[in-house]
């Protein structure tokens, strides 16, 4: 059986909103990054206050507003930002000592972004990411739920 080690999810935010009406891509990205900044887990959020900027700043900013402004400045005419989710397989992460998991996921995130652009002969653009943890669905046989550390990466729409 083939086992996925890292589960990626890639999407983009257009400069023009997908919802139609008066919505625009910038407002959608601002809302998404704000949600990601203050999301605690799948069911809750942390209080919205200064000092709770949880983004790892690799050039795009350390708060949802800074990230959206950077995307607006750096994005292309059509694509405002790329959004990636990088999620190592939860069952394989159980093999890593608990105290080392967050550092490993951060290292994997940065290496994946850099390798993606390096493989295409491009410089790594500015980016930022935030780490979240959620519990998996219960295993069908054991009922066990695993922690699923993952990162949400925001890159300019170049």
mmCIF file of C-alpha atoms in Angstrom:
data_model
loop_
_atom_site.group_PDB
_atom_site.id
_atom_site.type_symbol
_atom_site.label_atom_id
_atom_site.label_comp_id
_atom_site.label_asym_id
_atom_site.label_seq_id
_atom_site.Cartn_x
_atom_site.Cartn_y
_atom_site.Cartn_z
ATOM 1 C CA UNK A 1 0.000 0.000 0.000
ATOM 2 C CA UNK A 2 1.246 3.473 -0.853
ATOM 3 C CA UNK A 3 1.161 5.930 2.048
ATOM 4 C CA UNK A 4 1.132 9.703 1.609
ATOM 5 C CA UNK A 5 3.727 11.282 3.873
ATOM 6 C CA UNK A 6 2.660 14.896 3.389
ATOM 7 C CA UNK A 7 -0.772 15.939 2.246
ATOM 8 C CA UNK A 8 -0.675 19.269 0.343
ATOM 9 C CA UNK A 9 -3.583 21.478 -0.600
ATOM 10 C CA UNK A 10 -2.977 24.346 -3.011
ATOM 11 C CA UNK A 11 -5.404 27.085 -3.989
ATOM 12 C CA UNK A 12 -5.320 30.712 -5.046
ATOM 13 C CA UNK A 13 -7.170 33.924 -4.386
ATOM 14 C CA UNK A 14 -8.058 35.913 -7.480
ATOM 15 C CA UNK A 15 -7.958 39.687 -7.516
ATOM 16 C CA UNK A 16 -11.682 39.528 -8.321
ATOM 17 C CA UNK A 17 -13.847 37.841 -5.725
ATOM 18 C CA UNK A 18 -15.450 34.469 -6.443
ATOM 19 C CA UNK A 19 -18.682 35.315 -4.667
ATOM 20 C CA UNK A 20 -19.757 38.002 -7.114
ATOM 21 C CA UNK A 21 -21.470 41.191 -6.071
ATOM 22 C CA UNK A 22 -19.354 43.816 -4.352
ATOM 23 C CA UNK A 23 -16.892 41.282 -2.958
ATOM 24 C CA UNK A 24 -13.290 41.429 -4.086
ATOM 25 C CA UNK A 25 -10.279 39.175 -3.763
ATOM 26 C CA UNK A 26 -8.489 41.483 -1.341
ATOM 27 C CA UNK A 27 -11.411 41.401 1.102
ATOM 28 C CA UNK A 28 -11.593 37.599 0.782
ATOM 29 C CA UNK A 29 -7.863 37.235 1.484
ATOM 30 C CA UNK A 30 -8.077 39.635 4.420
ATOM 31 C CA UNK A 31 -10.954 37.631 5.908
ATOM 32 C CA UNK A 32 -9.172 34.320 5.323
ATOM 33 C CA UNK A 33 -5.887 35.427 6.888
ATOM 34 C CA UNK A 34 -7.740 36.962 9.853
ATOM 35 C CA UNK A 35 -9.603 33.688 10.350
ATOM 36 C CA UNK A 36 -6.334 31.727 10.186
ATOM 37 C CA UNK A 37 -4.630 34.083 12.648
ATOM 38 C CA UNK A 38 -7.297 33.777 15.319
ATOM 39 C CA UNK A 39 -8.398 30.181 14.767
ATOM 40 C CA UNK A 40 -7.629 28.042 17.803
ATOM 41 C CA UNK A 41 -8.808 24.685 16.528
ATOM 42 C CA UNK A 42 -11.621 23.311 14.377
ATOM 43 C CA UNK A 43 -14.226 24.499 16.880
ATOM 44 C CA UNK A 44 -12.909 27.661 18.484
ATOM 45 C CA UNK A 45 -11.029 30.895 18.151
ATOM 46 C CA UNK A 46 -8.634 32.826 20.329
ATOM 47 C CA UNK A 47 -9.437 36.404 21.388
ATOM 48 C CA UNK A 48 -8.648 39.072 18.823
ATOM 49 C CA UNK A 49 -6.041 41.284 20.419
ATOM 50 C CA UNK A 50 -2.624 42.691 19.657
ATOM 51 C CA UNK A 51 0.259 40.401 20.477
ATOM 52 C CA UNK A 52 -1.508 37.292 19.218
ATOM 53 C CA UNK A 53 0.057 37.444 15.784
ATOM 54 C CA UNK A 54 0.924 33.779 15.305
ATOM 55 C CA UNK A 55 2.326 33.998 11.790
ATOM 56 C CA UNK A 56 5.882 32.954 11.013
ATOM 57 C CA UNK A 57 7.104 35.864 8.908
ATOM 58 C CA UNK A 58 9.264 34.855 5.956
ATOM 59 C CA UNK A 59 8.851 38.258 4.323
ATOM 60 C CA UNK A 60 5.082 38.732 3.877
ATOM 61 C CA UNK A 61 4.305 39.930 7.388
ATOM 62 C CA UNK A 62 3.436 38.794 10.891
ATOM 63 C CA UNK A 63 -0.241 39.773 11.006
ATOM 64 C CA UNK A 64 -3.211 39.209 8.728
ATOM 65 C CA UNK A 65 -3.265 42.868 7.653
ATOM 66 C CA UNK A 66 0.444 42.933 6.772
ATOM 67 C CA UNK A 67 0.106 39.686 4.808
ATOM 68 C CA UNK A 68 -2.895 40.911 2.797
ATOM 69 C CA UNK A 69 -1.114 44.217 2.052
ATOM 70 C CA UNK A 70 2.024 42.350 0.913
ATOM 71 C CA UNK A 71 -0.050 40.083 -1.326
ATOM 72 C CA UNK A 72 -1.729 43.137 -2.845
ATOM 73 C CA UNK A 73 1.662 44.723 -3.525
ATOM 74 C CA UNK A 74 3.423 41.565 -4.784
ATOM 75 C CA UNK A 75 0.649 39.646 -6.567
ATOM 76 C CA UNK A 76 0.098 39.499 -10.295
ATOM 77 C CA UNK A 77 -2.673 41.233 -12.217
ATOM 78 C CA UNK A 78 -4.958 38.206 -11.882
ATOM 79 C CA UNK A 79 -3.758 36.234 -8.846
ATOM 80 C CA UNK A 80 -3.531 37.988 -5.499
ATOM 81 C CA UNK A 81 -2.122 35.103 -3.434
ATOM 82 C CA UNK A 82 -1.434 31.386 -3.347
ATOM 83 C CA UNK A 83 -2.579 29.501 -0.287
ATOM 84 C CA UNK A 84 -1.034 26.170 0.633
ATOM 85 C CA UNK A 85 -1.833 23.778 3.438
ATOM 86 C CA UNK A 86 1.019 21.457 4.352
ATOM 87 C CA UNK A 87 -0.010 18.564 6.549
ATOM 88 C CA UNK A 88 2.295 15.687 7.491
ATOM 89 C CA UNK A 89 0.423 12.388 7.936
ATOM 90 C CA UNK A 90 -0.791 12.281 11.568
ATOM 91 C CA UNK A 91 0.015 8.583 12.072
ATOM 92 C CA UNK A 92 3.599 9.103 10.932
ATOM 93 C CA UNK A 93 3.953 12.158 13.187
ATOM 94 C CA UNK A 94 3.299 9.914 16.194
ATOM 95 C CA UNK A 95 6.759 8.449 15.506
ATOM 96 C CA UNK A 96 8.321 11.869 16.236
ATOM 97 C CA UNK A 97 8.811 12.796 19.902
ATOM 98 C CA UNK A 98 6.002 15.133 20.928
ATOM 99 C CA UNK A 99 8.351 17.971 21.903
ATOM 100 C CA UNK A 100 9.934 17.981 18.429
ATOM 101 C CA UNK A 101 6.792 17.918 16.268
ATOM 102 C CA UNK A 102 6.137 21.650 15.921
ATOM 103 C CA UNK A 103 9.758 22.390 14.981
ATOM 104 C CA UNK A 104 9.682 19.560 12.427
ATOM 105 C CA UNK A 105 6.473 20.840 10.804
ATOM 106 C CA UNK A 106 7.950 24.350 10.588
ATOM 107 C CA UNK A 107 11.137 22.973 9.024
ATOM 108 C CA UNK A 108 9.172 20.843 6.555
ATOM 109 C CA UNK A 109 6.988 23.816 5.592
ATOM 110 C CA UNK A 110 9.927 26.078 4.826
ATOM 111 C CA UNK A 111 11.811 23.340 2.968
ATOM 112 C CA UNK A 112 8.788 22.489 0.792
ATOM 113 C CA UNK A 113 8.258 26.130 -0.202
ATOM 114 C CA UNK A 114 11.944 26.617 -0.987
ATOM 115 C CA UNK A 115 12.228 23.303 -2.893
ATOM 116 C CA UNK A 116 9.130 24.081 -4.972
ATOM 117 C CA UNK A 117 10.612 27.304 -6.316
ATOM 118 C CA UNK A 118 14.172 25.975 -6.547
ATOM 119 C CA UNK A 119 12.968 23.081 -8.743
ATOM 120 C CA UNK A 120 11.548 25.661 -11.144
ATOM 121 C CA UNK A 121 14.728 27.747 -11.207
ATOM 122 C CA UNK A 122 13.077 30.616 -9.344
ATOM 123 C CA UNK A 123 13.945 32.565 -6.227
ATOM 124 C CA UNK A 124 11.780 31.762 -3.222
ATOM 125 C CA UNK A 125 9.269 34.588 -2.831
ATOM 126 C CA UNK A 126 8.297 36.198 0.421
ATOM 127 C CA UNK A 127 5.749 34.139 2.367
ATOM 128 C CA UNK A 128 4.210 33.694 5.804
ATOM 129 C CA UNK A 129 2.591 30.747 7.519
ATOM 130 C CA UNK A 130 0.664 29.854 10.651
ATOM 131 C CA UNK A 131 0.519 26.473 12.372
ATOM 132 C CA UNK A 132 -2.693 24.821 13.519
ATOM 133 C CA UNK A 133 -3.518 21.552 15.211
ATOM 134 C CA UNK A 134 -6.732 19.599 14.888
ATOM 135 C CA UNK A 135 -7.860 16.140 15.884
ATOM 136 C CA UNK A 136 -8.455 13.600 13.140
ATOM 137 C CA UNK A 137 -11.721 11.730 12.767
ATOM 138 C CA UNK A 138 -11.903 8.690 15.051
ATOM 139 C CA UNK A 139 -10.252 5.555 13.661
ATOM 140 C CA UNK A 140 -12.917 3.057 12.549
ATOM 141 C CA UNK A 141 -11.495 0.191 14.630
ATOM 142 C CA UNK A 142 -9.895 1.866 17.655
ATOM 143 C CA UNK A 143 -11.801 5.152 17.897
ATOM 144 C CA UNK A 144 -8.443 6.868 18.405
ATOM 145 C CA UNK A 145 -8.074 10.472 17.302
ATOM 146 C CA UNK A 146 -4.646 11.836 16.405
ATOM 147 C CA UNK A 147 -3.275 15.349 16.441
ATOM 148 C CA UNK A 148 -2.852 16.745 12.941
ATOM 149 C CA UNK A 149 -0.312 19.547 12.981
ATOM 150 C CA UNK A 150 -0.437 21.493 9.727
ATOM 151 C CA UNK A 151 0.504 24.878 8.342
ATOM 152 C CA UNK A 152 -1.372 27.407 6.232
ATOM 153 C CA UNK A 153 1.081 29.167 3.910
ATOM 154 C CA UNK A 154 0.357 32.438 2.104
ATOM 155 C CA UNK A 155 2.526 33.346 -0.915
ATOM 156 C CA UNK A 156 2.160 36.225 -3.370
ATOM 157 C CA UNK A 157 0.265 35.425 -6.553
ATOM 158 C CA UNK A 158 3.283 35.579 -8.834
#
